[in-house]
């Protein structure tokens, strides 16, 4: 659906719909609770912006101010640009003598050992990373709507951050390739060490009343699977597609597409973050997770309603791990979701538990057949985790119609993602 208000009068009544003034429906998930989510719908004309580059976007966001504002993205905005619009690459950010070759030589575990990296090359990496973060981390303030114009609005290379603010709407935008030029080596992660990256395409921290709708998020043209291996571990360049952490609350994610990525969506960032109790109330509905390795989502603490979503594992995927991660004190209420996988991925692979205790699931389709993922998980539990119970202690209070998994599978395949609002 075209958004033509920024460029001239609409050609017909059908074109008159202005997504930027729309607010979340009264029953559309957790973000509709406690007064709902309106974003920047109350913005006056002086705070309605059409932006075409990073400088215009940052200026319109006004340092994350709470002034009601509507920001319409036209075309592709590249966050890795300077104030004059010149494209920046990793070499432009590198400073203080940093180089990947020197970094690898300095912290090779065979020489460096298991200590946390320190010294000149790690300091240079940190300084270089800070230069990139200054360009790609973009703060969104309260009472803001960000919406893409037409069917080709793209925010590339950015990490959009909604931190300690409320009442934000993001719709009809493709988020692509939040690429970290300077991953850090963590020798003790996972026993074998691992590379840690900095940027999520979208990161909610302490945010409340957020509606994310019809967005697309992926690694773009730089999938981590094509990155080299250093110290025996994949040299990751991307973190999450959408992470919701640090006591964020009352969030609805709808009709969006998450694709071609490892760790898609983390809800709750730590087993020890007990301040998340009573928060992380999130609704995920009519979203597509395609070629996602894990975290679709992984949940700690939160009451998360997962309904009418579509999961697709491609035939050539050999690194798939799981979709639903049931972690400490999580309470996932899953209804009528559809999974399509190749033969080497079994129903028992779809759920993984880390100190979780419960999972409510009904109406699940697995390759066209109804399955009980709770019973399957418990039957195949190796004993390293306790069996899950069906009682998650709550029932979703706000949601639209819950379709059959088969209908949702069909509708989401046709309608989820940026450029597909009808």
Coordinates of C-alpha atoms in Angstrom, one line a residue:
X1 CA 0.0 0.0 0.0
X2 CA 1.6 3.3 -1.1
X3 CA 2.0 6.1 1.4
X4 CA 1.8 9.2 -0.8
X5 CA 1.1 11.9 1.7
X6 CA 4.7 12.9 1.9
X7 CA 5.0 13.3 -1.9
X8 CA 1.6 14.8 -3.0
X9 CA -2.1 14.2 -2.9
X10 CA -3.3 10.5 -3.1
X11 CA -4.5 9.4 -6.5
X12 CA -7.6 7.5 -5.1
X13 CA -9.5 6.7 -2.0
X14 CA -7.6 3.4 -1.8
X15 CA -4.3 5.3 -1.6
X16 CA -5.5 7.6 1.2
X17 CA -4.7 5.2 4.0
X18 CA -2.0 6.8 6.1
X19 CA -0.2 4.0 8.1
X20 CA 1.8 6.6 10.0
X21 CA -1.3 7.7 12.0
X22 CA -2.6 4.2 12.7
X23 CA -2.5 2.9 16.3
X24 CA -2.6 -0.6 17.7
X25 CA -6.1 -2.2 17.8
X26 CA -7.6 -2.5 21.3
X27 CA -7.2 -6.2 21.5
X28 CA -4.0 -6.8 19.6
X29 CA -1.8 -8.5 22.2
X30 CA 0.1 -7.3 25.2
X31 CA 1.0 -3.9 23.7
X32 CA -2.8 -3.1 23.8
X33 CA -2.9 -3.4 27.6
X34 CA -2.9 -0.5 30.1
X35 CA -3.9 2.2 27.7
X36 CA -2.6 0.7 24.4
X37 CA 0.1 1.9 22.0
X38 CA -0.3 5.0 19.8
X39 CA 3.2 5.8 18.9
X40 CA 3.5 9.3 17.3
X41 CA -0.1 9.4 16.1
X42 CA -0.6 12.7 18.1
X43 CA 2.3 14.4 16.2
X44 CA 1.6 17.9 14.9
X45 CA 2.5 18.7 11.2
X46 CA 5.9 20.1 12.3
X47 CA 6.9 16.7 13.6
X48 CA 6.1 14.6 10.6
X49 CA 9.2 13.8 8.6
X50 CA 10.1 12.0 5.4
X51 CA 13.7 10.9 5.7
X52 CA 16.0 9.5 2.9
X53 CA 19.4 9.2 4.6
X54 CA 21.0 8.6 8.0
X55 CA 21.5 12.3 8.7
X56 CA 17.9 13.1 8.1
X57 CA 16.8 10.1 10.2
X58 CA 19.0 11.1 13.2
X59 CA 17.8 14.7 13.0
X60 CA 14.1 13.6 12.9
X61 CA 14.6 11.4 16.0
X62 CA 15.9 14.5 17.8
X63 CA 18.2 12.7 20.2
X64 CA 15.5 10.3 21.3
X65 CA 13.2 13.0 22.5
X66 CA 9.7 12.2 23.8
X67 CA 8.0 14.8 21.5
X68 CA 5.3 12.9 19.5
X69 CA 6.8 12.4 16.0
X70 CA 6.2 10.4 12.8
X71 CA 9.1 9.4 10.7
X72 CA 8.5 8.1 7.2
X73 CA 11.4 6.2 5.6
X74 CA 11.8 6.6 1.9
X75 CA 14.0 4.2 0.0
X76 CA 17.2 2.7 1.6
X77 CA 19.0 4.4 4.5
X78 CA 22.5 3.1 5.2
X79 CA 23.7 3.7 8.8
X80 CA 27.3 3.2 7.8
X81 CA 27.7 6.7 6.4
X82 CA 29.3 9.9 7.6
X83 CA 27.5 13.2 8.0
X84 CA 28.1 14.0 4.3
X85 CA 26.5 10.7 3.2
X86 CA 29.9 9.0 2.3
X87 CA 29.8 5.2 2.7
X88 CA 31.9 3.9 5.6
X89 CA 33.4 0.4 5.7
X90 CA 35.3 -1.4 8.5
X91 CA 38.6 0.1 7.5
X92 CA 37.2 3.6 8.0
X93 CA 36.3 2.7 11.6
X94 CA 39.6 0.9 12.5
X95 CA 41.9 3.0 14.7
X96 CA 44.8 2.9 17.1
X97 CA 46.6 0.2 15.0
X98 CA 43.8 -2.4 15.1
X99 CA 43.9 -5.1 12.5
X100 CA 42.1 -8.5 12.5
X101 CA 45.4 -10.2 11.6
X102 CA 47.2 -8.7 14.7
X103 CA 44.1 -9.4 16.9
X104 CA 44.1 -13.1 15.9
X105 CA 47.8 -13.4 16.5
X106 CA 47.6 -11.7 19.9
X107 CA 44.7 -13.8 21.3
X108 CA 45.3 -17.2 19.8
X109 CA 44.2 -19.5 22.6
X110 CA 47.3 -21.7 22.1
X111 CA 49.4 -18.7 23.1
X112 CA 47.1 -16.4 25.0
X113 CA 45.3 -19.1 26.9
X114 CA 41.8 -18.7 28.5
X115 CA 42.2 -15.2 29.9
X116 CA 39.9 -12.4 28.8
X117 CA 41.7 -10.4 26.0
X118 CA 43.5 -7.3 27.2
X119 CA 46.3 -5.2 26.0
X120 CA 46.9 -3.0 22.9
X121 CA 45.0 -4.9 20.3
X122 CA 41.9 -5.4 22.5
X123 CA 42.1 -1.7 23.4
X124 CA 42.3 -0.8 19.7
X125 CA 39.4 -3.1 19.0
X126 CA 37.3 -1.4 21.6
X127 CA 38.2 2.1 20.3
X128 CA 37.4 1.0 16.7
X129 CA 34.1 -0.6 17.8
X130 CA 33.1 2.7 19.6
X131 CA 33.6 4.6 16.3
X132 CA 31.2 2.2 14.5
X133 CA 28.7 2.2 17.3
X134 CA 28.5 6.0 17.1
X135 CA 27.2 5.6 13.6
X136 CA 25.0 2.5 13.7
X137 CA 23.4 2.6 17.1
X138 CA 20.3 4.8 16.7
X139 CA 18.1 5.7 19.6
X140 CA 14.4 6.0 19.3
X141 CA 12.5 8.1 21.8
X142 CA 9.0 7.7 23.3
X143 CA 5.8 8.6 21.4
X144 CA 7.4 7.8 18.0
X145 CA 6.1 6.1 14.9
X146 CA 8.6 4.9 12.3
X147 CA 7.0 3.7 9.1
X148 CA 8.3 2.8 5.7
X149 CA 6.8 4.4 2.6
X150 CA 5.6 2.0 -0.1
X151 CA 7.1 -1.4 -0.4
X152 CA 10.9 -0.7 -0.5
X153 CA 11.8 1.1 2.8
X154 CA 15.1 -0.3 4.1
X155 CA 17.3 0.5 7.1
X156 CA 20.6 -1.1 6.5
X157 CA 23.5 -1.7 8.9
X158 CA 21.7 0.0 11.8
X159 CA 21.0 -1.2 15.3
X160 CA 17.7 0.6 16.2
X161 CA 17.6 0.9 20.0
X162 CA 14.4 1.5 22.1
X163 CA 15.8 2.0 25.6
X164 CA 13.9 3.0 28.7
X165 CA 11.1 4.6 26.7
X166 CA 7.5 3.8 25.9
X167 CA 4.8 4.1 23.2
X168 CA 6.7 3.3 20.0
X169 CA 5.4 1.9 16.7
X170 CA 7.6 0.5 13.9
X171 CA 6.0 -0.7 10.7
X172 CA 6.7 -1.6 7.1
X173 CA 10.5 -1.4 7.3
X174 CA 13.1 -3.9 6.2
X175 CA 16.0 -4.1 8.7
X176 CA 19.1 -5.5 7.0
X177 CA 22.6 -6.5 8.0
X178 CA 23.5 -5.0 11.4
X179 CA 27.1 -6.0 10.7
X180 CA 29.7 -5.8 13.5
X181 CA 33.2 -4.9 12.1
X182 CA 34.9 -5.7 15.4
X183 CA 33.7 -8.9 17.2
X184 CA 35.4 -9.7 20.5
X185 CA 36.9 -13.1 21.3
X186 CA 35.5 -14.6 24.6
X187 CA 37.7 -17.6 25.5
X188 CA 35.4 -19.1 28.2
X189 CA 32.1 -18.9 26.5
X190 CA 30.5 -22.3 25.9
X191 CA 33.7 -24.1 27.1
X192 CA 35.4 -23.7 23.7
X193 CA 35.2 -19.9 23.5
X194 CA 33.2 -18.0 21.0
X195 CA 33.0 -14.7 19.1
X196 CA 30.6 -12.1 20.5
X197 CA 29.0 -9.4 18.4
X198 CA 27.5 -6.1 19.4
X199 CA 24.4 -5.3 17.3
X200 CA 20.8 -6.4 17.1
X201 CA 18.7 -5.0 14.2
X202 CA 16.2 -4.0 16.8
X203 CA 16.9 -4.0 20.5
X204 CA 14.3 -3.2 23.2
X205 CA 15.8 -2.5 26.6
X206 CA 13.5 -1.4 29.4
X207 CA 11.0 -0.5 26.7
X208 CA 7.2 -0.6 27.1
X209 CA 4.2 -0.4 24.9
X210 CA 5.9 -1.2 21.6
X211 CA 4.2 -2.4 18.5
X212 CA 6.4 -3.9 15.7
X213 CA 4.4 -4.8 12.6
X214 CA 5.2 -5.9 9.1
X215 CA 8.9 -5.6 9.4
X216 CA 11.5 -7.8 7.8
X217 CA 14.8 -8.5 9.5
X218 CA 17.8 -10.5 8.2
X219 CA 21.5 -10.6 7.7
X220 CA 21.1 -9.3 4.2
X221 CA 24.0 -10.0 1.9
X222 CA 26.4 -11.1 4.7
X223 CA 25.1 -14.3 6.2
X224 CA 27.2 -15.5 9.1
X225 CA 27.3 -19.0 7.6
X226 CA 29.6 -17.6 5.0
X227 CA 32.1 -16.0 7.4
X228 CA 35.4 -17.8 8.1
X229 CA 36.3 -19.8 11.2
X230 CA 38.9 -18.5 13.6
X231 CA 40.0 -20.3 16.8
X232 CA 37.7 -23.1 15.7
X233 CA 34.6 -21.0 15.9
X234 CA 32.5 -19.2 13.3
X235 CA 33.5 -15.5 13.1
X236 CA 30.0 -14.2 13.8
X237 CA 29.1 -10.7 12.6
X238 CA 25.5 -10.4 13.7
X239 CA 23.8 -10.7 17.1
X240 CA 20.0 -10.8 17.3
X241 CA 17.3 -9.8 14.8
X242 CA 15.0 -8.6 17.6
X243 CA 16.0 -8.8 21.2
X244 CA 13.7 -7.8 24.0
X245 CA 15.4 -7.6 27.4
X246 CA 16.0 -5.6 30.6
X247 CA 12.4 -5.7 31.9
X248 CA 10.8 -4.6 28.7
X249 CA 7.1 -5.0 28.8
X250 CA 3.8 -4.9 26.8
X251 CA 5.1 -5.6 23.3
X252 CA 3.3 -6.9 20.3
X253 CA 5.2 -8.3 17.3
X254 CA 2.9 -9.1 14.4
X255 CA 3.0 -10.0 10.7
X256 CA 6.8 -9.8 10.5
X257 CA 9.5 -11.9 8.9
X258 CA 12.7 -13.0 10.5
X259 CA 15.0 -14.8 8.1
X260 CA 18.5 -16.2 7.3
X261 CA 20.0 -15.8 10.7
X262 CA 21.3 -17.7 13.7
X263 CA 19.9 -16.2 17.0
X264 CA 16.7 -14.5 16.0
X265 CA 14.9 -13.4 19.1
X266 CA 16.0 -13.3 22.8
X267 CA 13.4 -12.4 25.4
X268 CA 15.1 -11.9 28.7
X269 CA 18.8 -11.7 28.7
X270 CA 20.0 -13.5 31.9
X271 CA 18.9 -16.2 34.3
X272 CA 19.9 -13.9 37.1
X273 CA 17.9 -10.9 35.9
X274 CA 15.1 -11.3 38.5
X275 CA 14.0 -7.8 37.9
X276 CA 12.3 -9.2 34.8
X277 CA 9.7 -11.0 36.9
X278 CA 6.3 -9.6 36.1
X279 CA 7.6 -8.0 32.9
X280 CA 8.4 -9.3 29.5
X281 CA 4.7 -9.7 28.6
X282 CA 4.9 -10.1 24.8
X283 CA 2.7 -11.3 22.0
X284 CA 4.1 -12.8 18.8
X285 CA 1.5 -13.5 16.1
X286 CA 1.4 -14.1 12.4
X287 CA 5.2 -13.9 12.1
X288 CA 7.4 -16.0 9.8
X289 CA 10.7 -17.5 11.0
X290 CA 12.5 -18.9 7.9
X291 CA 16.0 -20.3 7.9
X292 CA 16.5 -19.3 11.5
X293 CA 18.8 -21.5 13.5
X294 CA 17.6 -20.8 17.1
X295 CA 15.8 -18.4 19.4
X296 CA 12.4 -18.1 17.7
X297 CA 12.1 -17.1 20.5
X298 CA 14.1 -18.1 23.6
X299 CA 12.3 -16.9 26.7
X300 CA 13.2 -16.2 30.3
X301 CA 10.7 -15.0 32.9
X302 CA 8.1 -13.6 30.4
X303 CA 4.5 -14.4 29.7
X304 CA 4.8 -14.8 26.0
X305 CA 1.8 -15.6 23.7
X306 CA 3.0 -17.3 20.5
X307 CA 0.2 -17.9 18.1
X308 CA -0.4 -18.4 14.4
X309 CA 3.3 -18.2 13.5
X310 CA 5.0 -19.9 10.6
X311 CA 8.3 -21.7 10.9
X312 CA 10.3 -22.9 7.9
X313 CA 13.5 -24.8 8.0
X314 CA 15.0 -25.1 4.5
X315 CA 16.0 -28.4 3.0
X316 CA 19.7 -27.5 3.0
X317 CA 19.8 -26.4 6.6
X318 CA 22.2 -28.6 8.6
X319 CA 22.8 -26.2 11.6
X320 CA 19.2 -25.9 12.9
X321 CA 19.1 -26.2 16.7
X322 CA 15.6 -25.4 17.9
X323 CA 12.7 -22.8 17.7
X324 CA 11.2 -22.4 21.1
X325 CA 13.7 -22.0 24.0
X326 CA 12.1 -22.6 27.4
X327 CA 14.3 -21.0 30.0
X328 CA 14.1 -20.1 33.6
X329 CA 10.6 -19.0 34.8
X330 CA 9.4 -18.6 31.2
X331 CA 5.7 -19.0 30.5
X332 CA 5.1 -19.6 26.8
X333 CA 1.5 -20.0 25.8
X334 CA 1.7 -21.3 22.2
X335 CA -1.4 -21.8 20.0
X336 CA -1.8 -23.0 16.4
X337 CA 1.7 -22.6 15.0
X338 CA 2.9 -24.4 11.9
X339 CA 6.3 -25.9 11.3
X340 CA 7.8 -27.1 7.9
X341 CA 11.1 -28.9 8.1
X342 CA 13.2 -31.3 6.1
X343 CA 13.5 -35.0 7.1
X344 CA 16.5 -34.7 9.3
X345 CA 14.7 -32.2 11.6
X346 CA 12.3 -34.0 13.9
X347 CA 9.5 -32.7 16.0
X348 CA 11.6 -33.4 19.1
X349 CA 14.1 -30.8 17.9
X350 CA 11.6 -27.9 17.9
X351 CA 11.7 -27.3 21.7
X352 CA 14.7 -26.9 23.9
X353 CA 14.7 -26.3 27.7
X354 CA 17.2 -24.7 29.9
X355 CA 15.9 -24.8 33.5
X356 CA 12.4 -24.2 32.2
X357 CA 9.4 -25.8 33.9
X358 CA 6.3 -25.3 31.7
X359 CA 5.1 -24.9 28.2
X360 CA 1.5 -24.6 27.0
X361 CA 1.0 -25.7 23.4
X362 CA -2.0 -26.6 21.4
X363 CA -2.9 -26.9 17.8
X364 CA 0.7 -27.3 16.5
X365 CA 1.2 -28.6 12.9
X366 CA 4.4 -30.4 12.0
X367 CA 4.8 -30.9 8.3
X368 CA 1.1 -30.9 8.0
X369 CA 0.3 -33.3 10.9
X370 CA -0.9 -32.4 14.3
X371 CA 1.6 -33.0 17.1
X372 CA 1.9 -32.5 20.8
X373 CA 5.2 -30.8 21.3
X374 CA 5.0 -30.9 25.1
X375 CA 4.5 -34.7 25.1
X376 CA 7.2 -35.2 22.5
X377 CA 9.7 -33.0 24.4
X378 CA 9.1 -34.9 27.6
X379 CA 9.3 -38.3 25.9
X380 CA 12.7 -37.4 24.3
X381 CA 14.1 -35.5 27.3
X382 CA 17.5 -37.0 27.9
X383 CA 17.2 -36.4 31.7
X384 CA 19.5 -33.4 31.7
X385 CA 16.3 -31.2 32.1
X386 CA 13.2 -31.9 34.0
X387 CA 10.0 -32.6 32.2
X388 CA 7.8 -29.6 31.3
X389 CA 4.3 -29.2 32.6
X390 CA 1.4 -27.7 30.6
X391 CA 0.4 -25.2 33.3
X392 CA 2.1 -21.9 32.6
X393 CA 0.0 -20.1 35.2
X394 CA -1.8 -17.6 32.9
X395 CA -4.1 -17.3 29.9
X396 CA -3.7 -14.6 27.3
X397 CA -6.1 -11.8 28.0
X398 CA -5.8 -9.8 24.7
X399 CA -5.5 -11.2 21.2
X400 CA -7.3 -11.2 17.9
X401 CA -8.9 -14.3 16.3
X402 CA -6.7 -17.4 16.6
X403 CA -6.9 -19.1 13.3
X404 CA -6.1 -22.8 12.6
X405 CA -2.4 -23.5 12.1
X406 CA -3.0 -24.4 8.5
X407 CA -4.8 -21.1 7.7
X408 CA -2.1 -19.1 9.5
X409 CA 0.6 -21.0 7.6
X410 CA -1.0 -20.0 4.3
X411 CA -1.8 -16.4 5.3
X412 CA 1.6 -15.6 6.9
X413 CA 3.4 -16.9 3.8
X414 CA 1.6 -14.4 1.7
X415 CA 1.3 -11.5 4.1
X416 CA 4.2 -11.3 6.6
X417 CA 7.0 -8.8 6.2
X418 CA 7.7 -5.3 5.0
X419 CA 5.9 -4.1 1.9
X420 CA 2.9 -6.5 2.5
X421 CA 0.5 -4.4 4.5
X422 CA -3.0 -4.8 3.2

